[in-house]
Tab-separated table of C-alpha atoms in Angstrom:
chain	number	residue	atom	x	y	z
L	1	MET	CA	-59.209	-11.003	-29.502
L	2	GLU	CA	-60.082	-12.919	-32.659
L	3	ILE	CA	-63.296	-11.900	-34.392
L	4	GLY	CA	-65.307	-14.311	-36.471
L	5	VAL	CA	-68.544	-15.211	-38.184
L	6	ASP	CA	-70.494	-18.442	-37.714
L	7	SER	CA	-73.128	-19.699	-40.124
L	8	PHE	CA	-75.680	-22.492	-39.953
L	9	ALA	CA	-76.321	-22.154	-43.701
L	10	ALA	CA	-79.916	-21.256	-42.916
L	11	ILE	CA	-82.286	-21.315	-45.851
L	12	LEU	CA	-85.063	-18.843	-45.103
L	13	PRO	CA	-88.201	-17.824	-46.998
L	14	ASP	CA	-88.337	-14.472	-48.726
L	15	PRO	CA	-90.538	-12.232	-46.543
L	16	ALA	CA	-92.371	-10.891	-49.603
L	17	THR	CA	-93.071	-14.143	-51.446
L	18	GLY	CA	-92.795	-16.705	-48.662
L	19	LYS	CA	-90.571	-18.818	-50.896
L	20	PRO	CA	-87.011	-19.832	-49.955
L	21	PRO	CA	-84.100	-19.507	-52.384
L	22	SER	CA	-82.849	-22.657	-54.024
L	23	ALA	CA	-80.362	-24.647	-51.964
L	24	THR	CA	-77.817	-24.223	-54.767
L	25	ASP	CA	-78.130	-20.433	-54.704
L	26	ARG	CA	-77.971	-20.276	-50.906
L	27	MET	CA	-74.795	-22.380	-50.861
L	28	ALA	CA	-73.159	-20.104	-53.429
L	29	GLU	CA	-74.091	-17.094	-51.302
L	30	LEU	CA	-72.587	-18.743	-48.232
L	31	ILE	CA	-69.240	-19.281	-49.961
L	32	GLU	CA	-69.292	-15.621	-51.024
L	33	GLU	CA	-69.809	-14.661	-47.373
L	34	VAL	CA	-66.645	-16.552	-46.407
L	35	VAL	CA	-64.724	-14.918	-49.260
L	36	THR	CA	-65.931	-11.490	-48.116
L	37	ALA	CA	-64.873	-12.233	-44.533
L	38	ASP	CA	-61.415	-13.245	-45.704
L	39	ARG	CA	-61.075	-10.097	-47.815
L	40	VAL	CA	-61.950	-7.697	-44.970
L	41	GLY	CA	-59.700	-9.311	-42.370
L	42	ILE	CA	-62.117	-11.389	-40.277
L	43	ASP	CA	-60.070	-13.910	-38.291
L	44	VAL	CA	-62.248	-17.020	-38.424
L	45	PHE	CA	-65.352	-18.410	-40.142
L	46	GLY	CA	-67.324	-21.307	-38.688
L	47	ILE	CA	-69.932	-23.627	-40.214
L	48	GLY	CA	-72.377	-25.438	-37.951
L	49	GLU	CA	-73.752	-28.954	-38.279
L	50	HIS	CA	-77.457	-29.722	-38.418
L	51	HIS	CA	-79.567	-32.441	-39.964
L	52	ARG	CA	-82.762	-30.445	-40.500
L	53	GLY	CA	-84.574	-29.091	-43.520
L	54	GLU	CA	-84.014	-25.407	-42.739
L	55	PHE	CA	-80.211	-25.745	-42.735
L	56	LEU	CA	-77.707	-26.846	-45.398
L	57	ASP	CA	-74.759	-27.623	-43.109
L	58	SER	CA	-74.962	-31.388	-42.547
L	59	ALA	CA	-71.435	-31.733	-44.024
L	60	PRO	CA	-69.503	-28.717	-42.689
L	61	ALA	CA	-66.048	-29.974	-43.693
L	62	VAL	CA	-67.153	-30.053	-47.336
L	63	ILE	CA	-68.389	-26.452	-47.201
L	64	LEU	CA	-65.209	-25.342	-45.444
L	65	ALA	CA	-63.044	-27.092	-48.039
L	66	ALA	CA	-64.840	-25.222	-50.815
L	67	ALA	CA	-64.216	-21.991	-48.913
L	68	ALA	CA	-60.565	-22.907	-48.329
L	69	ALA	CA	-59.976	-23.079	-52.074
L	70	ARG	CA	-61.170	-19.480	-52.465
L	71	THR	CA	-59.561	-17.841	-49.413
L	72	ASP	CA	-56.036	-17.098	-48.252
L	73	ARG	CA	-55.792	-16.321	-44.563
L	74	ILE	CA	-59.040	-16.781	-42.644
L	75	ARG	CA	-59.187	-19.705	-40.207
L	76	LEU	CA	-61.925	-22.249	-40.964
L	77	THR	CA	-63.733	-24.151	-38.249
L	78	SER	CA	-66.804	-26.174	-37.430
L	79	ALA	CA	-69.393	-24.517	-35.200
L	80	VAL	CA	-69.964	-27.181	-33.885
L	81	THR	CA	-69.168	-30.711	-35.035
L	82	VAL	CA	-71.737	-32.992	-33.364
L	83	LEU	CA	-69.070	-35.405	-32.193
L	84	SER	CA	-71.455	-37.606	-30.191
L	85	ALA	CA	-73.132	-38.688	-33.433
L	86	ALA	CA	-69.973	-38.957	-35.553
L	87	ASP	CA	-67.036	-41.322	-35.977
L	88	PRO	CA	-63.984	-39.527	-34.533
L	89	VAL	CA	-61.721	-41.216	-37.078
L	90	ARG	CA	-63.698	-39.762	-39.968
L	91	VAL	CA	-63.934	-36.364	-38.272
L	92	PHE	CA	-60.168	-36.301	-37.849
L	93	GLN	CA	-59.561	-37.383	-41.443
L	94	GLU	CA	-61.971	-34.791	-42.845
L	95	PHE	CA	-60.499	-31.903	-40.893
L	96	ALA	CA	-56.919	-33.056	-41.475
L	97	THR	CA	-57.751	-32.983	-45.191
L	98	LEU	CA	-59.263	-29.506	-44.790
L	99	ASP	CA	-56.071	-28.462	-43.010
L	100	LEU	CA	-53.977	-29.617	-45.967
L	101	ILE	CA	-56.208	-27.813	-48.476
L	102	SER	CA	-56.138	-24.610	-46.416
L	103	LYS	CA	-52.408	-24.886	-45.578
L	104	GLY	CA	-52.930	-24.980	-41.823
L	105	ARG	CA	-56.105	-22.958	-41.275
L	106	ALA	CA	-58.474	-25.684	-40.006
L	107	GLU	CA	-59.938	-26.006	-36.530
L	108	ILE	CA	-62.660	-28.123	-34.927
L	109	VAL	CA	-65.201	-27.044	-32.315
L	110	VAL	CA	-66.792	-30.217	-30.954
L	111	GLY	CA	-70.002	-30.522	-28.982
L	112	ARG	CA	-73.028	-32.672	-28.286
L	113	GLY	CA	-75.399	-30.573	-30.384
L	114	SER	CA	-78.510	-28.654	-29.373
L	115	PHE	CA	-80.727	-30.750	-31.676
L	116	VAL	CA	-81.134	-34.517	-31.496
L	117	GLU	CA	-81.956	-35.444	-35.123
L	118	ALA	CA	-78.451	-36.816	-35.725
L	119	TYR	CA	-78.808	-39.509	-33.067
L	120	PRO	CA	-81.606	-41.633	-34.595
L	121	LEU	CA	-80.300	-40.779	-38.066
L	122	PHE	CA	-77.062	-42.609	-37.269
L	123	GLY	CA	-78.586	-45.309	-35.093
L	124	LEU	CA	-77.646	-43.833	-31.713
L	125	ASP	CA	-79.607	-43.621	-28.465
L	126	THR	CA	-80.141	-40.141	-27.017
L	127	ARG	CA	-79.938	-41.678	-23.552
L	128	ASP	CA	-76.200	-42.049	-24.245
L	129	TYR	CA	-75.960	-38.336	-25.124
L	130	ASP	CA	-73.106	-37.444	-22.772
L	131	ASP	CA	-71.326	-40.804	-22.626
L	132	LEU	CA	-71.042	-40.798	-26.410
L	133	PHE	CA	-69.426	-37.383	-26.373
L	134	ALA	CA	-66.952	-38.158	-23.593
L	135	GLU	CA	-65.781	-41.372	-25.240
L	136	LYS	CA	-65.503	-39.944	-28.739
L	137	LEU	CA	-63.691	-36.842	-27.525
L	138	ASP	CA	-61.149	-39.111	-25.836
L	139	LEU	CA	-60.522	-40.898	-29.131
L	140	LEU	CA	-60.328	-37.665	-31.150
L	141	LEU	CA	-57.679	-36.296	-28.804
L	142	GLU	CA	-55.731	-39.570	-29.056
L	143	LEU	CA	-55.820	-39.263	-32.845
L	144	ARG	CA	-54.238	-35.804	-32.620
L	145	GLU	CA	-51.273	-37.236	-30.772
L	146	THR	CA	-50.311	-40.301	-32.775
L	147	LYS	CA	-50.728	-41.863	-36.204
L	148	HIS	CA	-51.244	-45.367	-34.822
L	149	VAL	CA	-53.810	-45.545	-32.018
L	150	THR	CA	-54.583	-48.412	-29.667
L	151	TRP	CA	-57.959	-47.705	-28.116
L	152	GLU	CA	-61.118	-49.372	-26.768
L	153	GLY	CA	-64.574	-48.009	-26.040
L	154	ARG	CA	-68.266	-48.890	-25.789
L	155	PHE	CA	-69.652	-47.172	-28.856
L	156	ARG	CA	-67.071	-47.750	-31.574
L	157	PRO	CA	-65.002	-50.771	-32.639
L	158	SER	CA	-61.589	-50.872	-31.008
L	159	LEU	CA	-58.422	-49.712	-32.707
L	160	ALA	CA	-55.331	-51.925	-32.510
L	161	GLY	CA	-52.627	-49.685	-33.886
L	162	GLN	CA	-54.115	-48.988	-37.310
L	163	GLY	CA	-52.793	-45.902	-39.049
L	164	VAL	CA	-55.113	-42.905	-39.372
L	165	PHE	CA	-54.300	-40.693	-42.357
L	166	PRO	CA	-53.807	-38.087	-43.670
L	167	ARG	CA	-52.067	-36.092	-40.978
L	168	PRO	CA	-52.809	-32.359	-40.853
L	169	HIS	CA	-50.572	-29.528	-42.014
L	170	GLN	CA	-50.462	-28.145	-38.458
L	171	GLN	CA	-48.487	-30.094	-35.923
L	172	LYS	CA	-51.619	-30.422	-33.773
L	173	LEU	CA	-55.093	-29.784	-35.141
L	174	PRO	CA	-56.795	-27.241	-32.823
L	175	VAL	CA	-59.812	-28.654	-30.976
L	176	TRP	CA	-62.196	-26.434	-28.983
L	177	ILE	CA	-65.088	-27.656	-26.851
L	178	GLY	CA	-68.416	-25.996	-27.602
L	179	VAL	CA	-70.748	-25.686	-24.605
L	180	GLY	CA	-74.148	-24.279	-23.704
L	181	GLY	CA	-75.043	-23.825	-20.051
L	182	THR	CA	-74.201	-27.165	-18.425
L	183	PRO	CA	-71.653	-26.804	-15.579
L	184	GLN	CA	-70.232	-30.274	-16.199
L	185	SER	CA	-69.322	-29.281	-19.749
L	186	PHE	CA	-67.369	-26.247	-18.569
L	187	ALA	CA	-65.560	-28.309	-15.950
L	188	ARG	CA	-64.689	-31.034	-18.468
L	189	ALA	CA	-63.167	-28.543	-20.895
L	190	GLY	CA	-61.069	-27.035	-18.113
L	191	ALA	CA	-59.892	-30.419	-16.825
L	192	LEU	CA	-58.780	-31.350	-20.340
L	193	GLY	CA	-57.075	-27.994	-20.870
L	194	LEU	CA	-58.971	-27.367	-24.103
L	195	PRO	CA	-60.118	-23.958	-25.332
L	196	LEU	CA	-63.786	-23.239	-24.656
L	197	MET	CA	-66.422	-21.849	-27.034
L	198	VAL	CA	-69.566	-20.768	-25.197
L	199	ALA	CA	-72.834	-20.495	-27.143
L	200	ILE	CA	-74.719	-17.496	-25.749
L	201	ILE	CA	-77.946	-17.207	-27.724
L	202	GLY	CA	-79.981	-15.121	-25.295
L	203	GLY	CA	-80.160	-13.625	-21.822
L	204	SER	CA	-77.096	-11.748	-20.646
L	205	PHE	CA	-73.348	-12.269	-20.643
L	206	GLU	CA	-73.181	-11.861	-16.858
L	207	ARG	CA	-74.962	-15.114	-16.115
L	208	PHE	CA	-72.131	-17.082	-17.765
L	209	ARG	CA	-69.356	-15.652	-15.577
L	210	PRO	CA	-69.710	-18.309	-12.819
L	211	LEU	CA	-69.489	-21.038	-15.460
L	212	VAL	CA	-66.401	-19.490	-17.066
L	213	ASP	CA	-64.853	-19.247	-13.589
L	214	LEU	CA	-65.653	-22.947	-13.089
L	215	TYR	CA	-63.794	-23.714	-16.344
L	216	HIS	CA	-60.704	-21.819	-15.206
L	217	GLU	CA	-60.777	-23.416	-11.756
L	218	ALA	CA	-61.060	-26.917	-13.226
L	219	GLY	CA	-58.123	-26.148	-15.500
L	220	ARG	CA	-56.052	-24.817	-12.623
L	221	ARG	CA	-56.753	-27.898	-10.507
L	222	ALA	CA	-55.735	-30.108	-13.436
L	223	GLY	CA	-52.413	-28.281	-13.699
L	224	HIS	CA	-52.978	-26.453	-16.984
L	225	ALA	CA	-51.241	-23.122	-17.519
L	226	PRO	CA	-53.688	-20.168	-17.456
L	227	GLU	CA	-52.636	-19.035	-20.930
L	228	THR	CA	-53.818	-22.351	-22.420
L	229	LEU	CA	-57.365	-21.906	-21.063
L	230	LYS	CA	-58.823	-19.723	-23.792
L	231	VAL	CA	-62.477	-18.679	-23.794
L	232	GLY	CA	-64.514	-17.639	-26.813
L	233	ILE	CA	-68.187	-16.871	-27.228
L	234	HIS	CA	-70.608	-17.530	-30.065
L	235	ALA	CA	-73.367	-14.919	-29.957
L	236	MET	CA	-76.180	-13.624	-32.111
L	237	GLY	CA	-74.781	-10.610	-33.938
L	238	PHE	CA	-75.204	-8.312	-36.886
L	239	VAL	CA	-73.694	-4.948	-37.853
L	240	GLY	CA	-75.596	-2.273	-39.761
L	241	GLU	CA	-75.065	1.346	-40.728
L	242	THR	CA	-77.329	2.323	-37.813
L	243	ASN	CA	-78.741	0.511	-34.793
L	244	ASP	CA	-82.232	0.470	-36.286
L	245	ALA	CA	-81.019	-0.766	-39.669
L	246	ALA	CA	-79.122	-3.629	-38.025
L	247	LYS	CA	-82.109	-4.696	-35.946
L	248	ASP	CA	-84.507	-4.440	-38.857
L	249	ALA	CA	-82.241	-6.604	-41.031
L	250	PHE	CA	-81.635	-9.262	-38.381
L	251	PHE	CA	-85.033	-9.577	-36.698
L	252	PRO	CA	-87.174	-11.210	-39.444
L	253	GLY	CA	-84.913	-14.229	-39.973
L	254	TRP	CA	-84.252	-14.611	-36.251
L	255	ALA	CA	-87.972	-14.496	-35.501
L	256	HIS	CA	-88.729	-17.045	-38.243
L	257	LEU	CA	-86.195	-19.602	-37.002
L	258	THR	CA	-86.994	-19.000	-33.336
L	259	THR	CA	-90.692	-19.492	-34.020
L	260	THR	CA	-90.060	-22.675	-36.008
L	261	ILE	CA	-87.851	-24.210	-33.339
L	262	GLY	CA	-90.050	-22.864	-30.547
L	263	ARG	CA	-93.072	-24.804	-31.807
L	264	GLU	CA	-91.129	-28.020	-31.267
L	265	ARG	CA	-89.945	-27.029	-27.804
L	266	GLY	CA	-93.067	-25.380	-26.439
L	267	TRP	CA	-91.763	-21.820	-26.476
L	268	SER	CA	-93.995	-18.789	-26.843
L	269	PRO	CA	-93.592	-16.958	-30.176
L	270	PRO	CA	-90.863	-14.289	-29.933
L	271	SER	CA	-91.788	-10.623	-30.053
L	272	ARG	CA	-89.970	-7.602	-31.416
L	273	GLN	CA	-89.962	-6.187	-27.888
L	274	GLN	CA	-88.093	-9.239	-26.577
L	275	PHE	CA	-85.631	-8.956	-29.430
L	276	ASP	CA	-85.012	-5.252	-28.781
L	277	VAL	CA	-84.277	-5.964	-25.116
L	278	MET	CA	-81.703	-8.603	-26.044
L	279	ALA	CA	-80.187	-6.208	-28.583
L	280	GLY	CA	-80.106	-3.466	-25.952
L	281	PRO	CA	-77.286	-2.568	-23.562
L	282	ASP	CA	-77.940	-5.422	-21.108
L	283	GLY	CA	-78.794	-8.185	-23.568
L	284	ALA	CA	-76.499	-10.709	-25.213
L	285	PHE	CA	-77.233	-9.838	-28.859
L	286	LEU	CA	-74.384	-8.004	-30.612
L	287	VAL	CA	-76.668	-6.130	-32.977
L	288	GLY	CA	-76.214	-2.481	-33.920
L	289	ASP	CA	-73.966	0.034	-35.622
L	290	PRO	CA	-70.170	-0.461	-35.500
L	291	ASN	CA	-69.576	1.627	-32.370
L	292	THR	CA	-72.455	0.025	-30.477
L	293	VAL	CA	-71.314	-3.483	-31.353
L	294	ALA	CA	-67.650	-2.780	-30.564
L	295	GLU	CA	-68.487	-1.301	-27.165
L	296	LYS	CA	-70.690	-4.270	-26.329
L	297	MET	CA	-67.983	-6.746	-27.354
L	298	LEU	CA	-65.494	-5.041	-25.075
L	299	ARG	CA	-67.969	-5.114	-22.188
L	300	ALA	CA	-68.630	-8.793	-22.813
L	301	SER	CA	-64.906	-9.529	-22.675
L	302	GLU	CA	-64.525	-7.602	-19.430
L	303	THR	CA	-67.599	-9.272	-17.929
L	304	LEU	CA	-66.332	-12.761	-18.713
L	305	GLY	CA	-62.767	-12.182	-17.563
L	306	GLY	CA	-61.171	-11.763	-20.976
L	307	LEU	CA	-62.139	-13.379	-24.277
L	308	ALA	CA	-59.844	-14.874	-26.902
L	309	ARG	CA	-62.530	-14.980	-29.589
L	310	ILE	CA	-66.026	-13.671	-30.369
L	311	THR	CA	-67.921	-15.139	-33.298
L	312	PHE	CA	-71.134	-13.678	-34.698
L	313	GLN	CA	-74.037	-15.974	-35.523
L	314	MET	CA	-75.544	-13.849	-38.267
L	315	SER	CA	-76.941	-16.413	-40.701
L	316	THR	CA	-80.521	-15.604	-39.674
L	317	ALA	CA	-80.031	-12.350	-41.606
L	318	SER	CA	-79.353	-14.225	-44.836
L	319	LEU	CA	-82.716	-13.113	-46.217
L	320	ASP	CA	-80.854	-10.102	-47.601
L	321	THR	CA	-77.589	-11.148	-49.243
L	322	SER	CA	-76.321	-7.615	-49.777
L	323	ALA	CA	-77.044	-6.631	-46.156
L	324	MET	CA	-75.286	-9.788	-44.972
L	325	LYS	CA	-72.130	-9.024	-46.945
L	326	ARG	CA	-72.218	-5.399	-45.832
L	327	SER	CA	-72.471	-6.526	-42.213
L	328	ILE	CA	-69.393	-8.721	-42.636
L	329	GLU	CA	-67.538	-5.795	-44.221
L	330	LEU	CA	-68.476	-3.483	-41.340
L	331	LEU	CA	-67.410	-6.121	-38.819
L	332	GLY	CA	-63.983	-6.440	-40.428
L	333	THR	CA	-63.275	-2.829	-41.396
L	334	GLU	CA	-64.949	-0.814	-38.615
L	335	VAL	CA	-65.761	-2.984	-35.592
L	336	ALA	CA	-62.527	-5.008	-35.493
L	337	PRO	CA	-60.176	-1.976	-35.479
L	338	ILE	CA	-62.102	-0.404	-32.578
L	339	VAL	CA	-62.079	-3.600	-30.537
L	340	LYS	CA	-58.472	-4.517	-31.193
L	341	THR	CA	-57.173	-1.014	-30.502
L	342	ALA	CA	-59.207	-0.479	-27.337
L	343	GLY	CA	-58.426	-3.917	-25.956
L	344	ASN	CA	-54.777	-4.007	-27.082
L	345	PHE	CA	-55.555	-7.269	-28.890
């Protein structure tokens, strides 16, 4: 199992002063987080894509390129690229360039996005939400296969054999499909034979097992070998010296962002009790001391039929830079050895 960290480059207010750090300082801290992850043996680091004031990740390939120049081995991926609102040609070129800079460490996780700000920003209609994604994914996969693509679609001008450059360092740039809880998305990933990254931001791991089974069944029916149908999960996670320390470090930022987003979506304000339940044995938050987190990761893998990758969404803990770096260190030096030894990964 690969173990990773995902960040949305959240910029959160200081709980004491109510003031956020400068965007420049937060970006520098984020790059240091990637460098720390590389140093302690984390397998992959992902940067999300949002077009909102509380995040700094509207251009993930740029952030990843900066990180590539300061790291040696860690794989660098989007988490996710909002492909529906992007030009697949530019996405391919950006990540092929990242792959050259990193000497073959780039990946793309593509999805439709859980926020809709990108659609009006780029002149797109949210009523075309899924059709945009399906068409643009088709073109992105064509671009992986050949330098000169002949292609037609509804939402982008046709290509008549133009060359798309540069080509990546890797023979084929890895593309994962990022999904939430829509059955059609799981089935599509399986039918295409693409690796699957499941965003599990609450509830329990068990409720996703039928959807993961649907992915594998769709892949089997499409004739894809079982070993090509890899499943990863993106989950809220944070490692501390103790269970209480981890929860205390993670909760304030999580509560702030959840409250902010919840106002827009009509959610009730989150409580510490709700958080503690999700961080408990039956919840989907990977928050606790190294042993607690490792045991929960192994249970999650067993529950979902075997996982190829688990990435921790821990950027809501970025209020405390030192605690954030320490969490990454604990994940790489204490959690990863337990998980990889116990699971023979």
